[in-house]
Each structure stands twice: as C-alpha cells, then as structure tokens.
C-alpha cells in the first residue's frame, strides 16, 4: 500500500463560463466538485494505475465532510484523514471556454492546533508499518510547523519507508535537509531552493542539500533527474497543448508507483512523463487518458547525460 499525505486538503470546485470578464456578472455553464490537494490528486492517479492507496492529512467542517463523502466513491483509495475543528479550504477554478485559460482562487486552510498536529503525527506513525512508500505533498495549513515535512521524512526513514517530497518554499528547504528519497520540484521551486535558474546546476545543488534523488519538472519539456546512479532527461514525443492542471501530481504518481514496483530509473521517468502528458491532453482537468498514456509509454525518450553527481 502507498500512503499520500495532504496536510492542506481542499474541495476543488471548477466553474466554466463562456468568457471571463473583469467587473462583470457571469452565467456559469458547468460546475464540478472533487476532493483535492496534491496528495489526493496523486492518490487518484495511483488508484487508476491499480495501486491500493491510503490518504491522510486533515479535514474539517462542512467542506471537509463533503470532501470525505466524495472520497468514498474513489475505488482503491482508503480515507485515513484526521479531523480538525477548522474548516477545510475550497479552491475555485474559473475556466474561460473562449480562451481555455483558468483563473484559480485558493482559500487558506484551517488553523491546526498543536493538539491536532500531535494527533496526526501519532496516526501517521501507526500507518507506516503497513505502507511501501509515502508521498508528502502540497502546502502547509496555518498552525502546522514549517519543519513538518522534515519531521515526517525522518519518521518514515526510521521505519525504512521511502519518501517522496513535493512542496515548495521553506517547507521544501527544510524537507530536503532531512534527506528524502526523492524530491520533485518544478523549475521555479528549484530556483527558489538553490538560487540557480539553470536546471542542471540547480538539480545538482538540490541533491547536495540532502535529497537522494532530484526530479525536476521542466513543464512541456519533460523531466530532469539526478541521483547517485546517473543523470537523465525524459521528454515527451512532441509539444502538447491542453490543461496542465494536475500534470505534476500525475508525474509524482508515476514516480511513486514505479518505485514500489522496483522499476529502474529510466522506466520510472518514462511512466512519469507519459502520465503527466496524458493529463495535459485529457478533457477533464487533473485526470489522464488511459489510452493516450499507453501510447505515450512507447514514445517518451529518456537520455542519459554526463553528471557530476
């Protein structure tokens, strides 16, 4: 079983409008809701790949109840969310059907008390003996210590459970120092962490800071990966246009599923790029097209590059 941790869960709400105009009223043509937050997105993709997944983190209030109600309908996903007194946040995405652009509004998460954080840590430790890998994903809600991911990484490593970290800012900086097995930043997060805007140099710098492996998302250009075994670049067969929402989470699911299956690094990267590209091409944001994914597995290019790892 794989465990995904989403400390700042959300109920994702998407509105579609014919055209988004400032200072105007809009008639919404379609509304969709689903459980969200990066770790829940990763879990949904892992389940679609056939893996059993447990999700944990925080959920509270009416929004949290709605989120958990919807999780019950996701096959392969077990709900181990920890209740809090505060209300789970909502994220509002407004899609302009004319341009295809999306405007995102993200509410703050609930304030987590020290007692609630302590309860979560106990629950997390109880889950670890039964899991094969952990993904720590997304932002931290108010009240959770900025070093929370570093602490969770150390706890998992003490139980010999491999950890993938996908976050940003100070939680990323502190988390990397705790030596996660994999860290997956995008280029902006990587530059903020290392001060370098050159991806190859930045991946080297991030690995020197403690990560065993660094997999940098290059957007439409694929992935760049560095670890003790080598240095690779994985690219899709062609540039694609579509909605990139959730593509990074699909890449995390690809990396994590391939890790627990024991696949070599080039195959891990192939799966991650194929999944993220299939997510961009899917008609529904954050989902992936299974047939496109299977086709892309044969078309992704992975090249080994010289590295001073």
mmCIF file with all atom_site columns, N, CA and C in Angstrom, residues 258-307:
data_model
loop_
_atom_site.group_PDB
_atom_site.id
_atom_site.type_symbol
_atom_site.label_atom_id
_atom_site.label_alt_id
_atom_site.label_comp_id
_atom_site.label_asym_id
_atom_site.label_entity_id
_atom_site.label_seq_id
_atom_site.pdbx_PDB_ins_code
_atom_site.Cartn_x
_atom_site.Cartn_y
_atom_site.Cartn_z
_atom_site.occupancy
_atom_site.B_iso_or_equiv
_atom_site.pdbx_formal_charge
_atom_site.auth_seq_id
_atom_site.auth_comp_id
_atom_site.auth_asym_id
_atom_site.auth_atom_id
_atom_site.pdbx_PDB_model_num
ATOM 1   N N  . UNK A 1 258 ? 6.218   3.466  -9.829  1.00 0.00 ? 258 UNK A N  1
ATOM 2   C CA . UNK A 1 258 ? 7.367   2.753  -10.402 1.00 0.00 ? 258 UNK A CA 1
ATOM 3   C C  . UNK A 1 258 ? 8.397   2.413  -9.329  1.00 0.00 ? 258 UNK A C  1
ATOM 4   N N  . UNK A 1 259 ? 8.517   3.266  -8.309  1.00 0.00 ? 259 UNK A N  1
ATOM 5   C CA . UNK A 1 259 ? 9.438   2.986  -7.202  1.00 0.00 ? 259 UNK A CA 1
ATOM 6   C C  . UNK A 1 259 ? 9.020   1.710  -6.475  1.00 0.00 ? 259 UNK A C  1
ATOM 7   N N  . UNK A 1 260 ? 7.732   1.610  -6.097  1.00 0.00 ? 260 UNK A N  1
ATOM 8   C CA . UNK A 1 260 ? 7.292   0.446  -5.325  1.00 0.00 ? 260 UNK A CA 1
ATOM 9   C C  . UNK A 1 260 ? 7.287   -0.817 -6.188  1.00 0.00 ? 260 UNK A C  1
ATOM 10  N N  . UNK A 1 261 ? 7.216   -0.660 -7.509  1.00 0.00 ? 261 UNK A N  1
ATOM 11  C CA . UNK A 1 261 ? 7.288   -1.811 -8.407  1.00 0.00 ? 261 UNK A CA 1
ATOM 12  C C  . UNK A 1 261 ? 8.730   -2.219 -8.706  1.00 0.00 ? 261 UNK A C  1
ATOM 13  N N  . UNK A 1 262 ? 9.704   -1.427 -8.216  1.00 0.00 ? 262 UNK A N  1
ATOM 14  C CA . UNK A 1 262 ? 11.106  -1.764 -8.400  1.00 0.00 ? 262 UNK A CA 1
ATOM 15  C C  . UNK A 1 262 ? 11.642  -1.534 -9.791  1.00 0.00 ? 262 UNK A C  1
ATOM 16  N N  . UNK A 1 263 ? 11.020  -0.622 -10.551 1.00 0.00 ? 263 UNK A N  1
ATOM 17  C CA . UNK A 1 263 ? 11.474  -0.362 -11.914 1.00 0.00 ? 263 UNK A CA 1
ATOM 18  C C  . UNK A 1 263 ? 12.747  0.475  -11.905 1.00 0.00 ? 263 UNK A C  1
ATOM 19  N N  . UNK A 1 264 ? 13.607  0.299  -12.903 1.00 0.00 ? 264 UNK A N  1
ATOM 20  C CA . UNK A 1 264 ? 14.815  1.131  -12.999 1.00 0.00 ? 264 UNK A CA 1
ATOM 21  C C  . UNK A 1 264 ? 14.448  2.579  -13.319 1.00 0.00 ? 264 UNK A C  1
ATOM 22  N N  . UNK A 1 265 ? 15.385  3.487  -13.059 1.00 0.00 ? 265 UNK A N  1
ATOM 23  C CA . UNK A 1 265 ? 15.093  4.912  -13.186 1.00 0.00 ? 265 UNK A CA 1
ATOM 24  C C  . UNK A 1 265 ? 14.607  5.330  -14.573 1.00 0.00 ? 265 UNK A C  1
ATOM 25  N N  . UNK A 1 266 ? 15.198  4.871  -15.673 1.00 0.00 ? 266 UNK A N  1
ATOM 26  C CA . UNK A 1 266 ? 14.654  5.296  -16.974 1.00 0.00 ? 266 UNK A CA 1
ATOM 27  C C  . UNK A 1 266 ? 13.185  4.946  -17.154 1.00 0.00 ? 266 UNK A C  1
ATOM 28  N N  . UNK A 1 267 ? 12.760  3.776  -16.638 1.00 0.00 ? 267 UNK A N  1
ATOM 29  C CA . UNK A 1 267 ? 11.350  3.399  -16.753 1.00 0.00 ? 267 UNK A CA 1
ATOM 30  C C  . UNK A 1 267 ? 10.466  4.222  -15.817 1.00 0.00 ? 267 UNK A C  1
ATOM 31  N N  . UNK A 1 268 ? 11.001  4.592  -14.660 1.00 0.00 ? 268 UNK A N  1
ATOM 32  C CA . UNK A 1 268 ? 10.244  5.477  -13.763 1.00 0.00 ? 268 UNK A CA 1
ATOM 33  C C  . UNK A 1 268 ? 9.954   6.807  -14.458 1.00 0.00 ? 268 UNK A C  1
ATOM 34  N N  . UNK A 1 269 ? 10.977  7.348  -15.106 1.00 0.00 ? 269 UNK A N  1
ATOM 35  C CA . UNK A 1 269 ? 10.824  8.651  -15.763 1.00 0.00 ? 269 UNK A CA 1
ATOM 36  C C  . UNK A 1 269 ? 9.908   8.554  -16.972 1.00 0.00 ? 269 UNK A C  1
ATOM 37  N N  . UNK A 1 270 ? 10.004  7.452  -17.696 1.00 0.00 ? 270 UNK A N  1
ATOM 38  C CA . UNK A 1 270 ? 9.103   7.243  -18.834 1.00 0.00 ? 270 UNK A CA 1
ATOM 39  C C  . UNK A 1 270 ? 7.651   7.265  -18.379 1.00 0.00 ? 270 UNK A C  1
ATOM 40  N N  . UNK A 1 271 ? 7.372   6.531  -17.305 1.00 0.00 ? 271 UNK A N  1
ATOM 41  C CA . UNK A 1 271 ? 6.000   6.489  -16.793 1.00 0.00 ? 271 UNK A CA 1
ATOM 42  C C  . UNK A 1 271 ? 5.539   7.867  -16.335 1.00 0.00 ? 271 UNK A C  1
ATOM 43  N N  . UNK A 1 272 ? 6.415   8.588  -15.627 1.00 0.00 ? 272 UNK A N  1
ATOM 44  C CA . UNK A 1 272 ? 6.037   9.905  -15.099 1.00 0.00 ? 272 UNK A CA 1
ATOM 45  C C  . UNK A 1 272 ? 5.725   10.884 -16.219 1.00 0.00 ? 272 UNK A C  1
ATOM 46  N N  . UNK A 1 273 ? 6.547   10.903 -17.273 1.00 0.00 ? 273 UNK A N  1
ATOM 47  C CA . UNK A 1 273 ? 6.309   11.828 -18.386 1.00 0.00 ? 273 UNK A CA 1
ATOM 48  C C  . UNK A 1 273 ? 5.071   11.420 -19.175 1.00 0.00 ? 273 UNK A C  1
ATOM 49  N N  . UNK A 1 274 ? 4.882   10.128 -19.394 1.00 0.00 ? 274 UNK A N  1
ATOM 50  C CA . UNK A 1 274 ? 3.695   9.676  -20.120 1.00 0.00 ? 274 UNK A CA 1
ATOM 51  C C  . UNK A 1 274 ? 2.420   10.044 -19.368 1.00 0.00 ? 274 UNK A C  1
ATOM 52  N N  . UNK A 1 275 ? 2.422   9.865  -18.049 1.00 0.00 ? 275 UNK A N  1
ATOM 53  C CA . UNK A 1 275 ? 1.241   10.210 -17.261 1.00 0.00 ? 275 UNK A CA 1
ATOM 54  C C  . UNK A 1 275 ? 0.982   11.710 -17.252 1.00 0.00 ? 275 UNK A C  1
ATOM 55  N N  . UNK A 1 276 ? 2.025   12.506 -17.054 1.00 0.00 ? 276 UNK A N  1
ATOM 56  C CA . UNK A 1 276 ? 1.816   13.955 -16.996 1.00 0.00 ? 276 UNK A CA 1
ATOM 57  C C  . UNK A 1 276 ? 1.347   14.491 -18.338 1.00 0.00 ? 276 UNK A C  1
ATOM 58  N N  . UNK A 1 277 ? 1.895   13.960 -19.437 1.00 0.00 ? 277 UNK A N  1
ATOM 59  C CA . UNK A 1 277 ? 1.474   14.409 -20.768 1.00 0.00 ? 277 UNK A CA 1
ATOM 60  C C  . UNK A 1 277 ? 0.035   13.986 -21.040 1.00 0.00 ? 277 UNK A C  1
ATOM 61  N N  . UNK A 1 278 ? -0.319  12.759 -20.663 1.00 0.00 ? 278 UNK A N  1
ATOM 62  C CA . UNK A 1 278 ? -1.695  12.298 -20.851 1.00 0.00 ? 278 UNK A CA 1
ATOM 63  C C  . UNK A 1 278 ? -2.673  13.116 -20.017 1.00 0.00 ? 278 UNK A C  1
ATOM 64  N N  . UNK A 1 279 ? -2.211  13.658 -18.883 1.00 0.00 ? 279 UNK A N  1
ATOM 65  C CA . UNK A 1 279 ? -3.062  14.513 -18.052 1.00 0.00 ? 279 UNK A CA 1
ATOM 66  C C  . UNK A 1 279 ? -3.308  15.853 -18.731 1.00 0.00 ? 279 UNK A C  1
ATOM 67  N N  . UNK A 1 280 ? -2.272  16.424 -19.338 1.00 0.00 ? 280 UNK A N  1
ATOM 68  C CA . UNK A 1 280 ? -2.437  17.683 -20.076 1.00 0.00 ? 280 UNK A CA 1
ATOM 69  C C  . UNK A 1 280 ? -3.446  17.518 -21.206 1.00 0.00 ? 280 UNK A C  1
ATOM 70  N N  . UNK A 1 281 ? -3.435  16.358 -21.852 1.00 0.00 ? 281 UNK A N  1
ATOM 71  C CA . UNK A 1 281 ? -4.292  16.126 -23.020 1.00 0.00 ? 281 UNK A CA 1
ATOM 72  C C  . UNK A 1 281 ? -5.711  15.699 -22.668 1.00 0.00 ? 281 UNK A C  1
ATOM 73  N N  . UNK A 1 282 ? -5.954  15.360 -21.395 1.00 0.00 ? 282 UNK A N  1
ATOM 74  C CA . UNK A 1 282 ? -7.276  14.871 -21.004 1.00 0.00 ? 282 UNK A CA 1
ATOM 75  C C  . UNK A 1 282 ? -8.310  15.993 -21.021 1.00 0.00 ? 282 UNK A C  1
ATOM 76  N N  . UNK A 1 283 ? -9.565  15.679 -21.379 1.00 0.00 ? 283 UNK A N  1
ATOM 77  C CA . UNK A 1 283 ? -10.599 16.720 -21.418 1.00 0.00 ? 283 UNK A CA 1
ATOM 78  C C  . UNK A 1 283 ? -10.982 17.242 -20.039 1.00 0.00 ? 283 UNK A C  1
ATOM 79  N N  . UNK A 1 284 ? -10.801 16.431 -18.986 1.00 0.00 ? 284 UNK A N  1
ATOM 80  C CA . UNK A 1 284 ? -11.132 16.843 -17.629 1.00 0.00 ? 284 UNK A CA 1
ATOM 81  C C  . UNK A 1 284 ? -9.853  17.163 -16.869 1.00 0.00 ? 284 UNK A C  1
ATOM 82  N N  . UNK A 1 285 ? -9.775  18.339 -16.273 1.00 0.00 ? 285 UNK A N  1
ATOM 83  C CA . UNK A 1 285 ? -8.576  18.769 -15.575 1.00 0.00 ? 285 UNK A CA 1
ATOM 84  C C  . UNK A 1 285 ? -8.207  17.793 -14.464 1.00 0.00 ? 285 UNK A C  1
ATOM 85  N N  . UNK A 1 286 ? -6.926  17.413 -14.412 1.00 0.00 ? 286 UNK A N  1
ATOM 86  C CA . UNK A 1 286 ? -6.443  16.558 -13.350 1.00 0.00 ? 286 UNK A CA 1
ATOM 87  C C  . UNK A 1 286 ? -6.640  15.068 -13.579 1.00 0.00 ? 286 UNK A C  1
ATOM 88  N N  . UNK A 1 287 ? -7.322  14.680 -14.632 1.00 0.00 ? 287 UNK A N  1
ATOM 89  C CA . UNK A 1 287 ? -7.476  13.268 -14.982 1.00 0.00 ? 287 UNK A CA 1
ATOM 90  C C  . UNK A 1 287 ? -6.460  12.924 -16.066 1.00 0.00 ? 287 UNK A C  1
ATOM 91  N N  . UNK A 1 288 ? -6.327  11.627 -16.382 1.00 0.00 ? 288 UNK A N  1
ATOM 92  C CA . UNK A 1 288 ? -5.473  11.280 -17.509 1.00 0.00 ? 288 UNK A CA 1
ATOM 93  C C  . UNK A 1 288 ? -6.189  10.285 -18.408 1.00 0.00 ? 288 UNK A C  1
ATOM 94  N N  . UNK A 1 289 ? -5.872  10.361 -19.688 1.00 0.00 ? 289 UNK A N  1
ATOM 95  C CA . UNK A 1 289 ? -6.474  9.499  -20.693 1.00 0.00 ? 289 UNK A CA 1
ATOM 96  C C  . UNK A 1 289 ? -5.661  8.203  -20.756 1.00 0.00 ? 289 UNK A C  1
ATOM 97  N N  . UNK A 1 290 ? -6.272  7.094  -20.365 1.00 0.00 ? 290 UNK A N  1
ATOM 98  C CA . UNK A 1 290 ? -5.554  5.827  -20.288 1.00 0.00 ? 290 UNK A CA 1
ATOM 99  C C  . UNK A 1 290 ? -4.985  5.362  -21.613 1.00 0.00 ? 290 UNK A C  1
ATOM 100 N N  . UNK A 1 291 ? -5.749  5.520  -22.681 1.00 0.00 ? 291 UNK A N  1
ATOM 101 C CA . UNK A 1 291 ? -5.257  5.070  -23.988 1.00 0.00 ? 291 UNK A CA 1
ATOM 102 C C  . UNK A 1 291 ? -4.100  5.928  -24.470 1.00 0.00 ? 291 UNK A C  1
ATOM 103 N N  . UNK A 1 292 ? -4.203  7.242  -24.237 1.00 0.00 ? 292 UNK A N  1
ATOM 104 C CA . UNK A 1 292 ? -3.096  8.132  -24.605 1.00 0.00 ? 292 UNK A CA 1
ATOM 105 C C  . UNK A 1 292 ? -1.854  7.789  -23.781 1.00 0.00 ? 292 UNK A C  1
ATOM 106 N N  . UNK A 1 293 ? -2.065  7.510  -22.507 1.00 0.00 ? 293 UNK A N  1
ATOM 107 C CA . UNK A 1 293 ? -0.948  7.137  -21.631 1.00 0.00 ? 293 UNK A CA 1
ATOM 108 C C  . UNK A 1 293 ? -0.227  5.895  -22.158 1.00 0.00 ? 293 UNK A C  1
ATOM 109 N N  . UNK A 1 294 ? -0.971  4.858  -22.501 1.00 0.00 ? 294 UNK A N  1
ATOM 110 C CA . UNK A 1 294 ? -0.353  3.625  -23.001 1.00 0.00 ? 294 UNK A CA 1
ATOM 111 C C  . UNK A 1 294 ? 0.425   3.877  -24.286 1.00 0.00 ? 294 UNK A C  1
ATOM 112 N N  . UNK A 1 295 ? -0.103  4.732  -25.149 1.00 0.00 ? 295 UNK A N  1
ATOM 113 C CA . UNK A 1 295 ? 0.611   5.063  -26.393 1.00 0.00 ? 295 UNK A CA 1
ATOM 114 C C  . UNK A 1 295 ? 1.892   5.825  -26.101 1.00 0.00 ? 295 UNK A C  1
ATOM 115 N N  . UNK A 1 296 ? 1.816   6.770  -25.185 1.00 0.00 ? 296 UNK A N  1
ATOM 116 C CA . UNK A 1 296 ? 2.975   7.600  -24.874 1.00 0.00 ? 296 UNK A CA 1
ATOM 117 C C  . UNK A 1 296 ? 4.104   6.809  -24.220 1.00 0.00 ? 296 UNK A C  1
ATOM 118 N N  . UNK A 1 297 ? 3.775   5.723  -23.521 1.00 0.00 ? 297 UNK A N  1
ATOM 119 C CA . UNK A 1 297 ? 4.820   4.906  -22.910 1.00 0.00 ? 297 UNK A CA 1
ATOM 120 C C  . UNK A 1 297 ? 5.835   4.420  -23.932 1.00 0.00 ? 297 UNK A C  1
ATOM 121 N N  . UNK A 1 298 ? 5.383   4.248  -25.170 1.00 0.00 ? 298 UNK A N  1
ATOM 122 C CA . UNK A 1 298 ? 6.276   3.784  -26.237 1.00 0.00 ? 298 UNK A CA 1
ATOM 123 C C  . UNK A 1 298 ? 6.987   4.931  -26.940 1.00 0.00 ? 298 UNK A C  1
ATOM 124 N N  . UNK A 1 299 ? 6.635   6.164  -26.599 1.00 0.00 ? 299 UNK A N  1
ATOM 125 C CA . UNK A 1 299 ? 7.141   7.306  -27.366 1.00 0.00 ? 299 UNK A CA 1
ATOM 126 C C  . UNK A 1 299 ? 8.014   8.263  -26.560 1.00 0.00 ? 299 UNK A C  1
ATOM 127 N N  . UNK A 1 300 ? 7.976   8.176  -25.225 1.00 0.00 ? 300 UNK A N  1
ATOM 128 C CA . UNK A 1 300 ? 8.797   9.032  -24.390 1.00 0.00 ? 300 UNK A CA 1
ATOM 129 C C  . UNK A 1 300 ? 10.280  8.674  -24.589 1.00 0.00 ? 300 UNK A C  1
ATOM 130 N N  . UNK A 1 301 ? 11.103  9.695  -24.697 1.00 0.00 ? 301 UNK A N  1
ATOM 131 C CA . UNK A 1 301 ? 12.548  9.496  -24.872 1.00 0.00 ? 301 UNK A CA 1
ATOM 132 C C  . UNK A 1 301 ? 13.275  9.802  -23.570 1.00 0.00 ? 301 UNK A C  1
ATOM 133 N N  . UNK A 1 302 ? 14.100  8.873  -23.127 1.00 0.00 ? 302 UNK A N  1
ATOM 134 C CA . UNK A 1 302 ? 14.936  9.067  -21.940 1.00 0.00 ? 302 UNK A CA 1
ATOM 135 C C  . UNK A 1 302 ? 16.399  8.946  -22.351 1.00 0.00 ? 302 UNK A C  1
ATOM 136 N N  . UNK A 1 303 ? 17.148  10.000 -22.110 1.00 0.00 ? 303 UNK A N  1
ATOM 137 C CA . UNK A 1 303 ? 18.573  10.001 -22.466 1.00 0.00 ? 303 UNK A CA 1
ATOM 138 C C  . UNK A 1 303 ? 19.407  10.181 -21.199 1.00 0.00 ? 303 UNK A C  1
ATOM 139 N N  . UNK A 1 304 ? 20.527  9.467  -21.173 1.00 0.00 ? 304 UNK A N  1
ATOM 140 C CA . UNK A 1 304 ? 21.470  9.580  -20.055 1.00 0.00 ? 304 UNK A CA 1
ATOM 141 C C  . UNK A 1 304 ? 22.468  10.683 -20.381 1.00 0.00 ? 304 UNK A C  1
ATOM 142 N N  . UNK A 1 305 ? 22.730  11.524 -19.380 1.00 0.00 ? 305 UNK A N  1
ATOM 143 C CA . UNK A 1 305 ? 23.625  12.658 -19.577 1.00 0.00 ? 305 UNK A CA 1
ATOM 144 C C  . UNK A 1 305 ? 24.788  12.588 -18.606 1.00 0.00 ? 305 UNK A C  1
ATOM 145 N N  . UNK A 1 306 ? 25.905  13.193 -19.002 1.00 0.00 ? 306 UNK A N  1
ATOM 146 C CA . UNK A 1 306 ? 27.065  13.258 -18.123 1.00 0.00 ? 306 UNK A CA 1
ATOM 147 C C  . UNK A 1 306 ? 26.693  14.063 -16.894 1.00 0.00 ? 306 UNK A C  1
ATOM 148 N N  . UNK A 1 307 ? 27.171  13.653 -15.731 1.00 0.00 ? 307 UNK A N  1
ATOM 149 C CA . UNK A 1 307 ? 26.800  14.328 -14.494 1.00 0.00 ? 307 UNK A CA 1
ATOM 150 C C  . UNK A 1 307 ? 27.923  14.245 -13.490 1.00 0.00 ? 307 UNK A C  1
#
